[in-house]
Each structure stands twice: as C-alpha cells, then as structure tokens.
Short mmCIF file of C-alpha atoms and ligand atoms in Angstrom, two decimals:
data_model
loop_
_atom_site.label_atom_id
_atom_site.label_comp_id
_atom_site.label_asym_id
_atom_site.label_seq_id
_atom_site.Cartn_x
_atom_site.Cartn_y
_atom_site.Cartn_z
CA UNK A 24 -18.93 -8.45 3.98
CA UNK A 25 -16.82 -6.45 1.60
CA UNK A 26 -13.21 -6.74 1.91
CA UNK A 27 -11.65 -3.28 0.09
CA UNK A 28 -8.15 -3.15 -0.37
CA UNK A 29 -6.07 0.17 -2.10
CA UNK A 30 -7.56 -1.09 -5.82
CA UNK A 31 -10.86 0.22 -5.49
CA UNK A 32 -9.44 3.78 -4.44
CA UNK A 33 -7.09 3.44 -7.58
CA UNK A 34 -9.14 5.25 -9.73
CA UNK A 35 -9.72 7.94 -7.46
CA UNK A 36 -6.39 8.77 -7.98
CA UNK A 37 -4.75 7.04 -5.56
CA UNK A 38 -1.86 4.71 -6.09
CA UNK A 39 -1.56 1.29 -4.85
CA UNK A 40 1.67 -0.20 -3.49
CA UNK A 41 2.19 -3.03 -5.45
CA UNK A 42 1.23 -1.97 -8.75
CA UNK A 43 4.06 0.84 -8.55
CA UNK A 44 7.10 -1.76 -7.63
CA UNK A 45 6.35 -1.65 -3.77
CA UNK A 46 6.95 1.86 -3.94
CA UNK A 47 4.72 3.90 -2.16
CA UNK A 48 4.46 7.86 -3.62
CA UNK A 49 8.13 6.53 -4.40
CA UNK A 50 8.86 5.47 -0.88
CA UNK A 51 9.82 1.93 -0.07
CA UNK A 52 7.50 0.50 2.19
CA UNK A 53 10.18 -0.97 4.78
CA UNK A 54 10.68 3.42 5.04
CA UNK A 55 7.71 4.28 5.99
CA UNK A 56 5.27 1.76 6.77
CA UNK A 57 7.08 -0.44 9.84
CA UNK A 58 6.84 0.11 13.36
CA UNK A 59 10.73 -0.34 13.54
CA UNK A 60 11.29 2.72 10.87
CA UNK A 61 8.97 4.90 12.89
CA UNK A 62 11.19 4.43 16.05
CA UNK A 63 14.58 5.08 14.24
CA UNK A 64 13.46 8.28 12.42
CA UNK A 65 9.77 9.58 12.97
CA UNK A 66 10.14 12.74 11.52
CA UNK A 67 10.65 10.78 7.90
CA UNK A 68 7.68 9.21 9.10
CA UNK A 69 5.59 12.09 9.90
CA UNK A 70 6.77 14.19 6.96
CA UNK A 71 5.79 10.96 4.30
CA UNK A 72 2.21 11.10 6.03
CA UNK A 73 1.41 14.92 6.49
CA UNK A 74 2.77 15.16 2.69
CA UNK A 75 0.37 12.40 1.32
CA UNK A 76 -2.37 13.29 4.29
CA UNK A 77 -3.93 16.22 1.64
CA UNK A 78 -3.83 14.36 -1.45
CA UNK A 79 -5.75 11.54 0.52
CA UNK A 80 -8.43 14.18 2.06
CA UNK A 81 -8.95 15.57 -1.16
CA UNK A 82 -9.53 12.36 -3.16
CA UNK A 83 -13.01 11.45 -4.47
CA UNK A 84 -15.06 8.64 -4.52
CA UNK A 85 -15.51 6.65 -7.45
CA UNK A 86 -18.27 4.51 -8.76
CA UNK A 87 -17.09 1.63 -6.96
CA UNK A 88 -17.22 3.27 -3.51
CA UNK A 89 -21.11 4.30 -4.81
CA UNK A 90 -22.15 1.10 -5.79
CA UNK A 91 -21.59 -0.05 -2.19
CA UNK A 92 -23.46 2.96 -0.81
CA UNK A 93 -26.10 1.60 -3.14
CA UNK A 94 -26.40 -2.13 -2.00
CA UNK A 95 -26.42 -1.26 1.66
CA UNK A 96 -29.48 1.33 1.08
CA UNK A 97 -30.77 -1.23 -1.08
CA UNK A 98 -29.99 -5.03 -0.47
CA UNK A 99 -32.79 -6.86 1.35
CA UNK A 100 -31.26 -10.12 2.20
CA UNK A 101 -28.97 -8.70 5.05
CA UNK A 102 -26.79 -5.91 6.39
CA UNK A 103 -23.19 -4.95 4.32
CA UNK A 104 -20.09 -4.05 6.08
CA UNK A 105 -17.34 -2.78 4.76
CA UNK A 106 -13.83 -4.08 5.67
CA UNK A 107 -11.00 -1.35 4.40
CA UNK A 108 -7.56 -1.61 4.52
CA UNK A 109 -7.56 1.76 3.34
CA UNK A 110 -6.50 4.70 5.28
CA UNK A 111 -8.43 6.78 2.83
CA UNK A 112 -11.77 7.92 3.78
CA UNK A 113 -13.43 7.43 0.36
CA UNK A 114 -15.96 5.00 1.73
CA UNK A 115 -17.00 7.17 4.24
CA UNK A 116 -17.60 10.51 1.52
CA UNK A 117 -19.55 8.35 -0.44
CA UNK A 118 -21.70 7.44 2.07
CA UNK A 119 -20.87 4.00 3.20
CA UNK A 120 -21.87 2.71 6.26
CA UNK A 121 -20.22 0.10 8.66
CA UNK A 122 -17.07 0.62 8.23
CA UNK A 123 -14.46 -0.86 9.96
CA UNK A 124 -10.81 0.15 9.18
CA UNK A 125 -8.70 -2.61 10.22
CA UNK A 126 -5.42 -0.58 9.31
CA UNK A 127 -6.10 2.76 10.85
CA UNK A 128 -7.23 6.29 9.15
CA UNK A 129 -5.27 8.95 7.54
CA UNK A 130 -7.39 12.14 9.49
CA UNK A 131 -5.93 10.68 12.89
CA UNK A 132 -2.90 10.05 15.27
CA UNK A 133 -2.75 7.98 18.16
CA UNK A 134 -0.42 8.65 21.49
CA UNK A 135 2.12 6.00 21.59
CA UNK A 136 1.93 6.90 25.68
CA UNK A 137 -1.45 6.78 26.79
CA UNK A 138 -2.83 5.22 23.75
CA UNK A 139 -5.48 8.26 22.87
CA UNK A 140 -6.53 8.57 19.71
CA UNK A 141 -7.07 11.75 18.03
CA UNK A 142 -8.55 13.37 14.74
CA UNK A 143 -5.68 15.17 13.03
CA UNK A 144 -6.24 16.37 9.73
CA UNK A 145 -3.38 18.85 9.77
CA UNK A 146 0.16 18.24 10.30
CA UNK A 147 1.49 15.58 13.08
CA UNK A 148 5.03 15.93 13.93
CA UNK A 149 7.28 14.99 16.79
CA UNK A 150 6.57 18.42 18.38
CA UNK A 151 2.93 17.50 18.59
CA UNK A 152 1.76 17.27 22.30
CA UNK A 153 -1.00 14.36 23.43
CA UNK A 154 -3.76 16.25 24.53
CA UNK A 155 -5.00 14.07 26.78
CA UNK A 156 -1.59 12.75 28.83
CA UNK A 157 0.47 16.20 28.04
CA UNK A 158 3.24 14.08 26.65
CA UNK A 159 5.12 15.65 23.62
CA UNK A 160 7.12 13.46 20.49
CA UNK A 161 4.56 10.09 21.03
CA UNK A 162 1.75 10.95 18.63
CA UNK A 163 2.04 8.64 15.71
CA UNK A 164 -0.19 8.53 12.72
CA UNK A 165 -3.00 6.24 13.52
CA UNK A 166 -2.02 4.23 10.28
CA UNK A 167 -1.48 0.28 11.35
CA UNK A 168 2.42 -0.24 10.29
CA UNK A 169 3.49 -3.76 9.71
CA UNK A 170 4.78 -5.06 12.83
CA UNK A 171 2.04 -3.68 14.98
CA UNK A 172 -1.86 -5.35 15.82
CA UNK A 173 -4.71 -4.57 13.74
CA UNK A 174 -7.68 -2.39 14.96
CA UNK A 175 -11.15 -3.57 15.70
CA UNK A 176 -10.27 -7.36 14.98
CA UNK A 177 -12.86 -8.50 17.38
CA UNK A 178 -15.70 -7.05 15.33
CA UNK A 179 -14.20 -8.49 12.29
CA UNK A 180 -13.83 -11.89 13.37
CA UNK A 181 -17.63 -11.68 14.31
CA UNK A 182 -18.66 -10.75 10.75
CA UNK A 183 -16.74 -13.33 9.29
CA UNK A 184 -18.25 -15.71 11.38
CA UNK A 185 -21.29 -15.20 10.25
CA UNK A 186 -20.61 -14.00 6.90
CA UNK A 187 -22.98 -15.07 3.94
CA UNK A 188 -21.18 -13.44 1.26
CA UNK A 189 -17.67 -12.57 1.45
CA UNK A 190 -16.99 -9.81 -1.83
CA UNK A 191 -13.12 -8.87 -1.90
CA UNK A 192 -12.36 -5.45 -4.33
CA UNK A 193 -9.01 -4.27 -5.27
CA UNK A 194 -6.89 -5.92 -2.58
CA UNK A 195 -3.60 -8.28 -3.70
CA UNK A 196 -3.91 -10.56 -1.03
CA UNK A 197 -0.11 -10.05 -0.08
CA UNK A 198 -1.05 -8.47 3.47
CA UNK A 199 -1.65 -10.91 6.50
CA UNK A 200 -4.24 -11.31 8.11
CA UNK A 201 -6.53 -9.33 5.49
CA UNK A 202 -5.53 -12.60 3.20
CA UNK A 203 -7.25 -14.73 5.58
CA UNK A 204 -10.46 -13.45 5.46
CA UNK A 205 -11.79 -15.06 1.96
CA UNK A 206 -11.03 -18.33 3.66
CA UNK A 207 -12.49 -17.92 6.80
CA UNK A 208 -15.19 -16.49 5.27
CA UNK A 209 -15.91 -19.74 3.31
CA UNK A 210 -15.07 -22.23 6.08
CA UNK A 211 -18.01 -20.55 7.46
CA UNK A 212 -19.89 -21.19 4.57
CA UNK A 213 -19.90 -17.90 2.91
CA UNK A 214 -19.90 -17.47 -1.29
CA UNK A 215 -16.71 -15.78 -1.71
CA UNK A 216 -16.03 -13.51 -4.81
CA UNK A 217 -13.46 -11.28 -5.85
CA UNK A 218 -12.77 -8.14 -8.04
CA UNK A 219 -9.26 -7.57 -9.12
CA UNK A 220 -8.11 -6.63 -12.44
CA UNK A 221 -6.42 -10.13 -12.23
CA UNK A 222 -6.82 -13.08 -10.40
CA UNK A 223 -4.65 -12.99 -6.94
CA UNK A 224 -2.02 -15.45 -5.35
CA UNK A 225 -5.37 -16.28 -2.96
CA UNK A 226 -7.56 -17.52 -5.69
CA UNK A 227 -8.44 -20.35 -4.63
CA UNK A 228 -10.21 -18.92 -1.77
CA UNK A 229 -12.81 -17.96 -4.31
CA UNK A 230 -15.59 -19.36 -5.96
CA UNK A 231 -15.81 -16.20 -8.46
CA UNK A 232 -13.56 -13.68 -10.10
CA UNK A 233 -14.39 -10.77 -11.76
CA UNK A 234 -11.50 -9.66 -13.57
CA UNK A 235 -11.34 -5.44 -14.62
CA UNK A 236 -11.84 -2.17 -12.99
CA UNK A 237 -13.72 -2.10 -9.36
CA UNK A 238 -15.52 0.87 -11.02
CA UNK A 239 -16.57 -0.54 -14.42
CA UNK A 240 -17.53 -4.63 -12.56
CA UNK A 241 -18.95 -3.79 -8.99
CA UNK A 242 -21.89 -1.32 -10.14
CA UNK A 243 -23.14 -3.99 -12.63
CA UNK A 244 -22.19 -6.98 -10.26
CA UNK A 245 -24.46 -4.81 -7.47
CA UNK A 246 -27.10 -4.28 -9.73
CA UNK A 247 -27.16 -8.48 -10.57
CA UNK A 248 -27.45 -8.51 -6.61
CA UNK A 249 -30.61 -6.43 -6.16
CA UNK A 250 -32.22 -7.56 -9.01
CA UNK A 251 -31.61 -11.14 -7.33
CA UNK A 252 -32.76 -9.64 -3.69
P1 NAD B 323 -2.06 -3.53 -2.81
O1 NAD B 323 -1.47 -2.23 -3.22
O2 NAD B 323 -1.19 -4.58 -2.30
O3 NAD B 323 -2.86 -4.17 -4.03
C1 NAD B 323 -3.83 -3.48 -4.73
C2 NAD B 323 -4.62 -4.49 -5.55
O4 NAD B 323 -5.63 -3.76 -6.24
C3 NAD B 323 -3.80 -5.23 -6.60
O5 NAD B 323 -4.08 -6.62 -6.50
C4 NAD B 323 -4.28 -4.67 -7.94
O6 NAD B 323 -4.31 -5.64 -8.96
C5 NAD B 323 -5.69 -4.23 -7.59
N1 NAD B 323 -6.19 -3.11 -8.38
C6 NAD B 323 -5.51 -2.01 -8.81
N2 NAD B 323 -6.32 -1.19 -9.47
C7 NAD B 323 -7.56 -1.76 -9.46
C8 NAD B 323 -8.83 -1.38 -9.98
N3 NAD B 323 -9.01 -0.24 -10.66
N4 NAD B 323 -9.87 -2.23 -9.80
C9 NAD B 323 -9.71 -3.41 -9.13
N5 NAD B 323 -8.54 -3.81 -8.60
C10 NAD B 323 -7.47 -3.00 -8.77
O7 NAD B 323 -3.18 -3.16 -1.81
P2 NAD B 323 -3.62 -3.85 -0.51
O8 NAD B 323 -3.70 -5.33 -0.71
O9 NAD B 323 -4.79 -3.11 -0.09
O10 NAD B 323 -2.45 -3.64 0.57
C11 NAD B 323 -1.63 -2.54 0.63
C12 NAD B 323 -1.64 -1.80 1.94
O11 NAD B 323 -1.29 -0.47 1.65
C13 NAD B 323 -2.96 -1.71 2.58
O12 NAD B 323 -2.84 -2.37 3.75
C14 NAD B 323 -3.24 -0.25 2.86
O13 NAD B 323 -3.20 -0.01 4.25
C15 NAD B 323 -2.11 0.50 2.25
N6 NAD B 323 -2.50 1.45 1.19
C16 NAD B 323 -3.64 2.18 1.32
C17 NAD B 323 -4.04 3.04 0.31
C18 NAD B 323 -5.32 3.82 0.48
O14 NAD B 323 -5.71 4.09 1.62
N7 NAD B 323 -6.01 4.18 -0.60
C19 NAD B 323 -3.26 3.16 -0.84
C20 NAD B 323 -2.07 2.42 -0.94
C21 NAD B 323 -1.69 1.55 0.09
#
C-alpha cells in the first residue's frame, strides 16, 4: 500500500499545509477546512474551494505520481493501492490505479441532505441545487473537513490488514487516522518505509526513511523494487 499525503503533489505545484505555517493558499485551516466553519459561513467555504478548484484541475503529475503508475504495471509480487489524502487528482492523470481517497476529491460535492454525491468541476455555491433531492444551499465540497468521518475506511482497513509493504510519500503524519496506518500496517507484519524530505513525528513506525524529494527518491526506490521482483 502507498500512503500519499500533499508532499508528493508539492512539486507539481501544489502547496502543502504545513510547510507554509498551517496556512493553506494563505487561509488558516480552522477557516476553511472544519465542518464547524462550513456551517457558520459556507460561502467563505465555497469561494476558498471553487478559487483553488482550477489550480488543482490544472496541476500535473510529477515523477513521483509516474513511478507509481510504473510499479503497479510492473511489480510482480502483488497488487499496489494507493491511499491519498489528496483531493488532487494527480494520481489519477498519471495513470494510477486503485485509488482510494480517504479525504474526498476536489472535482465533486456531496448533498449534506440526501447524501448524493456529485462530480462538480465548476463552481459550487450555496445557490447550487441537489440534483437528485431538489434541495438548494446543502451541496458541500466533497472534501473530508476535520470533524467529519473519512470515506471508504472499510476498504482501507482491509488493505492494511493484509498489507505486505506499507510505503508512506510526502505526508507529515500530523492528520489522524492517516497517522495510524504505518503502525497498523506493521502490527500486521508489513515492511514499512517512508519518503519525506525529513524524518516525521511517526518515525518510529518505520523501518526505513528515505529522506529528499518524492520525485528525485521514489523512481529510483521503484526501480530497486522491480529489479528485486
Ligand atoms: P501536510 O501538508 O501536513 O504535510 C506534507 C508533508 O510532505 C510534510 O511532512 C513535508 O515534509 C512533506 N513534503 C513536502 N514536500 C515534499 C516533497 N517534495 N517530497 C517528499 N515529501 C515532501 O500534508 P498531509 O499530511 O497530507 O495533510 C494535510 C491535509 O491537507 C491532507 O489531509 C490533505 O487532505 C490536505 N491537502 C491536500 C493537498 C492536495 O490535494 N494536493 C494539498 C494540501 C493539503
């Protein structure tokens, strides 16, 4: 299993929260990224999402993103899935497969009514209407906030489970319960490794760390992998 967190989209272009002071495109996070700030004043909500919603869609995969694409076509000693916290969808343009994003997607909204989710690469705002239950001023990005569950746990708890090799890229471990997942992983019995650019308040979880850009390490770390598969 690979664990990504918002490192390995860094050098697409796209910022991580911690690295700029907890800022986020010079939001705080408490602003825009709780469950309680969407109910007291979703339209800063929607407008911080539909204004970073293009910059996301546009973004580019880097080589880390292609390396992956390369060990699942490749790897012969089992089947890779790919963890993201990321609401980007730079996995997915490079080709990645299983792909499970625990904290929701950027090209989608969800009705806070009926619970339908929809594909929504334009704007969302409170006007927008649910088309399935007709209810206007519900639809919220479909972008996990803290305070609310995470999506497709169930599945996730299954890989870890039976998890071999547990590969974490770009992630700080500062967000619960993605910073469990290294030590599950290994309770299991999984070798756990992680690429960071420095080692993260979870080390311990790993046996390996490969400090320096997800795009410079993980192509040469997958091609150590193949050669060894
Ligand atoms: P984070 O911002 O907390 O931490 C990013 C980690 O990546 C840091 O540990 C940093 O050292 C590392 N990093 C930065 N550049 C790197 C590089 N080039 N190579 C390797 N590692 C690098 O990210 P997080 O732990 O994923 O949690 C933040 C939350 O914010 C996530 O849950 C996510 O939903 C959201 N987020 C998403 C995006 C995105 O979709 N691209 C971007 C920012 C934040």
């Amino acid at each position: 299993m690979i664990l990504s967190g918002a490192g390995i989209s860094a050098e697409s272009g796209i910022p991580t929260f911690r690295d700029s002071d907890g800022l986020w495109n010079n939001h705080r996070i408490e602003d825009v990224a709780t469950i309680e700030a969407y109910y007291r004043n979703p339209e800063m909500v929607h407008d911080f999402y539909n204004e970073l919603k293009p910059d996301l869609l546009k973004a580019e995969p880097n080589p880390a993103h292609l390396a992956i694409t390369r060990l699942q076509n490749e790897y012969k000693n089992g089947t890779v899935s790919v963890v993201t916290q990321n609401v980007d969808l730079l996995h997915e343009k490079a080709g990645n497969r299983n792909v499970y994003h625990i904290h929701g997607r950027i090209d989608e909204a969800v009705c806070m009514n009926c619970g339908q989710v929809m594909t929504a690469k334009g704007e969302v705002t409170t006007e927008t209407v649910c088309p399935q239950c007709g209810v206007p001023a519900m639809m919220k990005p479909n972008i996990v906030f803290f305070g609310e569950n995470l999506l497709r746990m169930n599945e996730v708890d299954a890989l870890l489970d039976k998890c071999r090799l547990f590969i974490a890229v770009g992630t700080s471990g500062a967000v619960y319960p993605a910073n469990t997942f290294a030590r599950t992983a290994k309770y299991h019995g999984a070798d756990t490794i992680e690429f960071n650019l420095h080692t993260t308040v979870n080390n311990r979880d790993f046996d390996r760390h490969v400090i320096g850009k997800a795009g410079e390490t993980l192509p040469i770390y997958v091609d150590e992998l193949l050669k060894e598969s």
